[in-house]
Short mmCIF file of C-alpha atoms and ligand atoms in Angstrom, two decimals:
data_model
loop_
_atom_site.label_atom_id
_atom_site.label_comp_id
_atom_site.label_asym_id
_atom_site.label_seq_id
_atom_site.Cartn_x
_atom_site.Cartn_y
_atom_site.Cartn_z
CA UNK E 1 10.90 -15.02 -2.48
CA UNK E 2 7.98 -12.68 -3.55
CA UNK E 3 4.97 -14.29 -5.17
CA UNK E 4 5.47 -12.56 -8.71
CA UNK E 5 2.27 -12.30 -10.49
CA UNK E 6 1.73 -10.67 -14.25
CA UNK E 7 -1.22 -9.61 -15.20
CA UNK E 8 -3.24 -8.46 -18.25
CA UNK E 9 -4.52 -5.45 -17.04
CA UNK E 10 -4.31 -3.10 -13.58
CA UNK E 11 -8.50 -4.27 -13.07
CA UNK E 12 -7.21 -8.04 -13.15
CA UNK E 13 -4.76 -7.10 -10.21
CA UNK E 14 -7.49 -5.26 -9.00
CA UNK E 15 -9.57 -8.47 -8.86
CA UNK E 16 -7.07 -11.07 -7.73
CA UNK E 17 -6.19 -8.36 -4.97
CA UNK E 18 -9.66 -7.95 -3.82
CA UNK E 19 -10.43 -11.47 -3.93
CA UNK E 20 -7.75 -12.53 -1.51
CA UNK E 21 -9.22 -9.58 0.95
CA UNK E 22 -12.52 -10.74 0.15
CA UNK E 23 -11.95 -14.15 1.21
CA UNK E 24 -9.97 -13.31 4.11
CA UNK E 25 -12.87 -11.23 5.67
CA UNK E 26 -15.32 -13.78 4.92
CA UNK E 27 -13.17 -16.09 7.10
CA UNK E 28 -12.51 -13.08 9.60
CA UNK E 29 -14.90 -10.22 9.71
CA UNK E 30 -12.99 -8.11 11.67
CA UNK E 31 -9.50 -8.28 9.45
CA UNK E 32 -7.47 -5.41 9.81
CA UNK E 33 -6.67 -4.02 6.05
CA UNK E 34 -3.42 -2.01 5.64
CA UNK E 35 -5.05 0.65 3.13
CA UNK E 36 -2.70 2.32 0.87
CA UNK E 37 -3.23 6.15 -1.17
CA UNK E 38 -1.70 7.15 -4.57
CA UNK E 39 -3.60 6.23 -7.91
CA UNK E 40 -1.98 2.45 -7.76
CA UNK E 41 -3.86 0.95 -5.26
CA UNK E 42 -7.69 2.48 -6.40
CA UNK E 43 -8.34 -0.81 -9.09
CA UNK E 44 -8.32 -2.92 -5.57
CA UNK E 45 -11.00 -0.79 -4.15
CA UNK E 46 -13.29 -0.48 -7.24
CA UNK E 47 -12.78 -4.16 -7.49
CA UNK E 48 -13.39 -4.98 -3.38
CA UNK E 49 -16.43 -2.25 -4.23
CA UNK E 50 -18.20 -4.67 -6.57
CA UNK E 51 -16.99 -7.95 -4.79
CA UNK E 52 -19.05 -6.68 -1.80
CA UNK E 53 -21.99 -6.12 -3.48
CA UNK E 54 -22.05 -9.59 -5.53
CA UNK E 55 -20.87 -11.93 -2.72
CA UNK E 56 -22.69 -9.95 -0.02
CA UNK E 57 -20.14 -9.88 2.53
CA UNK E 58 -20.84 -7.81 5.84
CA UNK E 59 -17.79 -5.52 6.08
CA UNK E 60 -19.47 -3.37 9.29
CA UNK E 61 -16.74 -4.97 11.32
CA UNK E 62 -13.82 -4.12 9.07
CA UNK E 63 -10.55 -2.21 10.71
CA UNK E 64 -8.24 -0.34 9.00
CA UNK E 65 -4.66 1.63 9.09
CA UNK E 66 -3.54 4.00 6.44
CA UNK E 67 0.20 4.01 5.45
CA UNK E 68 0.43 7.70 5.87
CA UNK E 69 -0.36 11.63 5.82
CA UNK E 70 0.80 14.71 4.65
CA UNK E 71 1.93 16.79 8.02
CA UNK E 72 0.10 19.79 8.31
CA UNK E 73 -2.28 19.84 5.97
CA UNK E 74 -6.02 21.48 6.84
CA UNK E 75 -8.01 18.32 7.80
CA UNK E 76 -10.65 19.36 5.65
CA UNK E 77 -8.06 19.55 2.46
CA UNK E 78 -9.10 17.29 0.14
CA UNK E 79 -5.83 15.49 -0.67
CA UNK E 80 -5.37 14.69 2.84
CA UNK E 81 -4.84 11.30 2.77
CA UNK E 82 -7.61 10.92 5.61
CA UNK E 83 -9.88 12.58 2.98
CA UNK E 84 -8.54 10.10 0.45
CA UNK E 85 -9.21 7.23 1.98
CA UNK E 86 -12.66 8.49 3.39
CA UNK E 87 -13.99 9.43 -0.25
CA UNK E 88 -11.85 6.08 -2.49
CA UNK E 89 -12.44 3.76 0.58
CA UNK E 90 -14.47 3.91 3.69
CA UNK E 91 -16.89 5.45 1.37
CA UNK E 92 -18.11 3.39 -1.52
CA UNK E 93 -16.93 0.34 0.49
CA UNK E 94 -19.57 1.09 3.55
CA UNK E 95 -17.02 0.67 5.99
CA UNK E 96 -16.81 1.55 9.59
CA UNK E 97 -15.77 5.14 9.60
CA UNK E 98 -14.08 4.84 13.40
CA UNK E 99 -12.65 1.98 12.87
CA UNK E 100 -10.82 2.78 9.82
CA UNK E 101 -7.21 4.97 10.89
CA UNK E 102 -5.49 7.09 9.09
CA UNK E 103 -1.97 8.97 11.32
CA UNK E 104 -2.23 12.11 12.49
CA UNK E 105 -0.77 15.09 10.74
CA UNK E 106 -1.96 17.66 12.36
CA UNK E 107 0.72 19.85 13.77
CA UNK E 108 -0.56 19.42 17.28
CA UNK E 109 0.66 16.60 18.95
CA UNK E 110 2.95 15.44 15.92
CA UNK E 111 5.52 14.63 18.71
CA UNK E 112 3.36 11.52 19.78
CA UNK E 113 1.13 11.16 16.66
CA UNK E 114 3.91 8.12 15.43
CA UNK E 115 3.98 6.33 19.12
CA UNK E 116 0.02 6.72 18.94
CA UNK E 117 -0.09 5.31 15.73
CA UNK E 118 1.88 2.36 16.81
CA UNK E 119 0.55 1.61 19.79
CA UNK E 120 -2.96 1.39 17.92
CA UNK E 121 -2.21 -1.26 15.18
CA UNK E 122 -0.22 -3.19 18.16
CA UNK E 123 -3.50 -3.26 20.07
CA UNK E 124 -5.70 -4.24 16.73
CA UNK E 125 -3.65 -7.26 16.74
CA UNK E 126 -1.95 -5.85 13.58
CA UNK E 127 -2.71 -5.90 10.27
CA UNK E 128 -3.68 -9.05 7.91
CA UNK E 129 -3.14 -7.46 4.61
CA UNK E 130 -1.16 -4.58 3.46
CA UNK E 131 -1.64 -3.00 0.22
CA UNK E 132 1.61 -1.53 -0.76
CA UNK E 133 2.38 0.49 -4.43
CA UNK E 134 5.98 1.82 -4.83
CA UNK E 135 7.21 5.39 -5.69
CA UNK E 136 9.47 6.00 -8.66
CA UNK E 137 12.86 6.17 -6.15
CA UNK E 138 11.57 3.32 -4.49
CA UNK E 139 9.60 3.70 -1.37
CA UNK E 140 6.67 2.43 0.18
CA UNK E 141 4.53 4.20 2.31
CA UNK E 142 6.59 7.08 2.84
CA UNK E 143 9.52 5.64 3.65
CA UNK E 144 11.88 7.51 1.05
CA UNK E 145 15.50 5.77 0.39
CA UNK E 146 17.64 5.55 3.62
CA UNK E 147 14.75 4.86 5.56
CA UNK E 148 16.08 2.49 8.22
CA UNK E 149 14.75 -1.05 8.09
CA UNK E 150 14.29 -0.72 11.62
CA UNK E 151 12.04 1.99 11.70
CA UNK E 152 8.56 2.73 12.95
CA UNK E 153 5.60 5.37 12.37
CA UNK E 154 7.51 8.69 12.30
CA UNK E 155 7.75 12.50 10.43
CA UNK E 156 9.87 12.23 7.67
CA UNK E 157 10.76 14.50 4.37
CA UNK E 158 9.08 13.72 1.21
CA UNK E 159 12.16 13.70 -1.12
CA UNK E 160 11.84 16.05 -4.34
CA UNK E 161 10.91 13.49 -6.51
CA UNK E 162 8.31 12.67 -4.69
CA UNK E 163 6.99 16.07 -4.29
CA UNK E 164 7.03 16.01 -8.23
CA UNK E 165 5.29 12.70 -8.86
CA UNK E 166 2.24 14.10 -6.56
CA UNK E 167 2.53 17.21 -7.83
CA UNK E 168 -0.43 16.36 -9.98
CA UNK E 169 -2.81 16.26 -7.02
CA UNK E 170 -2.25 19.72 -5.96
CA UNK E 171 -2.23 23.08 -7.24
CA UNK E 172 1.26 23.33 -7.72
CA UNK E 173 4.46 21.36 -6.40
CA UNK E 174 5.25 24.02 -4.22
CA UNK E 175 1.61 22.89 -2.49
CA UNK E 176 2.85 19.26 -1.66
CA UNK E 177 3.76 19.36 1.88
CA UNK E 178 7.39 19.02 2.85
CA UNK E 179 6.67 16.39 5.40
CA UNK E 180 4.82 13.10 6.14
CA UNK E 181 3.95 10.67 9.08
CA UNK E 182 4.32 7.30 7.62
CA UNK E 183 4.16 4.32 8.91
CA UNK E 184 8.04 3.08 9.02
CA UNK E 185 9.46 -0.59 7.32
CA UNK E 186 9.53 -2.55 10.23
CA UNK E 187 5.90 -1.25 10.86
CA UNK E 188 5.19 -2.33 7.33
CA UNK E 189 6.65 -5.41 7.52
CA UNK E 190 5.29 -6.83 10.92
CA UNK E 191 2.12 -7.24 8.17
CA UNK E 192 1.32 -11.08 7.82
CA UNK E 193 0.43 -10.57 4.12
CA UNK E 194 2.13 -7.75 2.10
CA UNK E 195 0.30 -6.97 -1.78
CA UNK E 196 2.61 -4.91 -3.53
CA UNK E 197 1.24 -3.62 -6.49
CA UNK E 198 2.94 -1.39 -9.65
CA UNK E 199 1.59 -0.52 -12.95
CA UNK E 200 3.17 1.21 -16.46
CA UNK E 201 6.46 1.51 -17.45
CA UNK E 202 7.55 4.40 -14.93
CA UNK E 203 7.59 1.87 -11.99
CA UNK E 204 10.33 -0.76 -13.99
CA UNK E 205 13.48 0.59 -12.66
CA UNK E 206 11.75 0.46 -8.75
CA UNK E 207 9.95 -2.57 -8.83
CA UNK E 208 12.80 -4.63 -10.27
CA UNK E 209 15.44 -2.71 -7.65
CA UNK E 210 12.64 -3.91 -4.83
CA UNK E 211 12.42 -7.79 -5.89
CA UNK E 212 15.56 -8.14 -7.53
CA UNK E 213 18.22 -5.78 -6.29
CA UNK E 214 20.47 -5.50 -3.39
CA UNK E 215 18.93 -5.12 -0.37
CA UNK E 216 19.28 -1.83 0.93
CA UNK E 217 18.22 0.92 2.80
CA UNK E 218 18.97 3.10 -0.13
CA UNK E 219 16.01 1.10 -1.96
CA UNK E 220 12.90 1.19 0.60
CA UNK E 221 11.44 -1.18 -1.43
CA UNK E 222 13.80 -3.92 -1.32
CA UNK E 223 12.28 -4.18 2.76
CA UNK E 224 9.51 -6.59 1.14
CA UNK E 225 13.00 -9.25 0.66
CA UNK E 226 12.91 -9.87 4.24
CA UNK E 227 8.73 -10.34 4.70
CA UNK E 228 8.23 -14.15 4.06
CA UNK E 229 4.69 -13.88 2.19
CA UNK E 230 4.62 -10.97 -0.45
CA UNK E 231 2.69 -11.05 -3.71
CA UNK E 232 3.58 -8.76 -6.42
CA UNK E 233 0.92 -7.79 -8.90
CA UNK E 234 2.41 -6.00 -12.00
CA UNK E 235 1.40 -5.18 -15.41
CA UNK E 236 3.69 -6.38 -18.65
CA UNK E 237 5.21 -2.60 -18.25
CA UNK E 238 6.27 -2.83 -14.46
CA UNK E 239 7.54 -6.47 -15.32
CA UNK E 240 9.52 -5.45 -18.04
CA UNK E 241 13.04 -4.61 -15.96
CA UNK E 242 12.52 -8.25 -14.38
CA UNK E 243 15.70 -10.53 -15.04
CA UNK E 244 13.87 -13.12 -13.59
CA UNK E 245 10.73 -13.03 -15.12
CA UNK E 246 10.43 -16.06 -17.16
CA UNK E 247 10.75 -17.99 -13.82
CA UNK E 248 8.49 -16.25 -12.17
CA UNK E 249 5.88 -16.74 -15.69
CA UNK E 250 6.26 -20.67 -14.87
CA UNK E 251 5.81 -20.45 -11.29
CA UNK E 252 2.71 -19.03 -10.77
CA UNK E 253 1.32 -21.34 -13.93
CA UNK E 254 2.19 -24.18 -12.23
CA UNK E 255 1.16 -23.28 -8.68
CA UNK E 256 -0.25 -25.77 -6.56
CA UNK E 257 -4.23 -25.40 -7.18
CA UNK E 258 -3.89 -25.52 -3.00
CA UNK E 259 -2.37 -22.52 -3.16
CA UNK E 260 -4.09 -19.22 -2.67
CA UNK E 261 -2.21 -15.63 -3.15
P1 PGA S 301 1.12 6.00 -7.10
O1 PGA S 301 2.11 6.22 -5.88
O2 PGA S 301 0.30 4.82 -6.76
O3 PGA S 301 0.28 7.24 -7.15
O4 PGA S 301 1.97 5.82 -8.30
C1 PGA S 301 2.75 5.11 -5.32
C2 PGA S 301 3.58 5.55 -4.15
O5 PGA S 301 4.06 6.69 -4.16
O6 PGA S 301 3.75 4.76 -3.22
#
């Protein structure tokens, strides 16, 4: 079962989430960090952004892989998720620009970009810690429902809901690109650490469908079932379609002091 965790505020799961990265590069300065887009997961980087600066911890040595991209937007478009995570992450973090990978959705090559992209994280030794958030029809990364468990980096179509929902970083919603590369759910779950995190009232139906629900390629989400060590870091709001949720209250306020996330 996922590690259910309720929390005040989205900068307390911004803090437990960045101390768990923290320690683990402490421990191993060249972790490989799964680094997620989308406004969910930017309390974990503010957070890892001042835990670097108080604990002084080298982060020079730092890989990354990105979830996904857009497909054919200009590289220098600023919603590129390559942008993204060079201004939110690599950025104010002081990481490693080349080392940090983001897949490639530039029309050229698309054919191979997914294989590329695979063969990459296999060779990093794949990635420690993936940050995950969840869309409102339930995927992660871009994996939109009837994504196959099975599958790896790969084009797919951004659904209309989801063209909607990011509607608000573009122009217009006729601006979102029609496509993606995203990493696929078997990618995503070959993680040894998955952080799933969803905030406000919107992400309810999803989250609970993810943790609680059938599993089901018609709910992306529910993937993060079959990963043996997932934490889930949600505000009161996200919680709120839990059935479970008392249960999950108790656990984690009686969890071994051992235990780390
Ligand atoms: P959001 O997107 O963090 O911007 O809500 C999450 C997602 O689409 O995975």
């Amino acid at each position: 079962m996922a590690e259910i965790v309720v929390v005040r505020d989205q900068d307390a799961a911004g803090e437990l989430a960045a101390g768990s990265i923290l320690d683990l590069i402490a421990a191993k300065p060249d972790a490989v960090l799964g680094l997620a887009t989308g406004s969910t997961p930017l309390v974990v980087y503010r957070a890892l952004e001042r835990g670097i600066r108080e604990r002084g911890i080298d982060v020079s040595h730092v890989r990354g892989y990105a979830l996904d991209e857009y497909v054919g937007l200009p590289a220098d478009h600023p919603e590129s998720y390559r942008a993204v995570i060079t201004r939110e992450v690599v950025e104010p973090l002081g990481l490693t620009p080349s080392l940090i990978h983001v897949p490639n959705g530039s029309l050229e090559g698309i054919e191979h970009a997914g294989a590329d992209y695979e063969k990459a994280i296999a060779q990093s030794g794949g990635v420690d810690v993936q940050l995950l958030g969840i869309g409102t029809d339930g995927h992660i990364g871009f994996n939109e429902p009837g994504s196959s468990f099975a599958s790896v980096t790969r084009v797919k179509t951004l659904t209309e809901q989801t063209r909607k929902d990011n509607a608000r970083f573009f122009a217009s919603e006729d601006d979102v690109p029609m496509h993606c590369i995203t990493q696929g759910l078997s990618t995503i779950l070959k993680a040894r650490h998955l952080l799933l995190l969803a905030f406000g009232e919107g992400k309810a139906e999803a989250l609970a469908g993810a943790v609680e629900g059938p599993v089901s390629a018609s709910n992306p989400g529910s993937a993060v079932q079959l990963h043996p060590h997932v934490t889930v870091l949600v505000d009161e709001a996200a919680a709120s379609r839990l059935r479970n949720l008392d249960y999950y209250r108790y656990a984690y306020a009686n969890k071994p002091a051992w235990q780390t996330l």
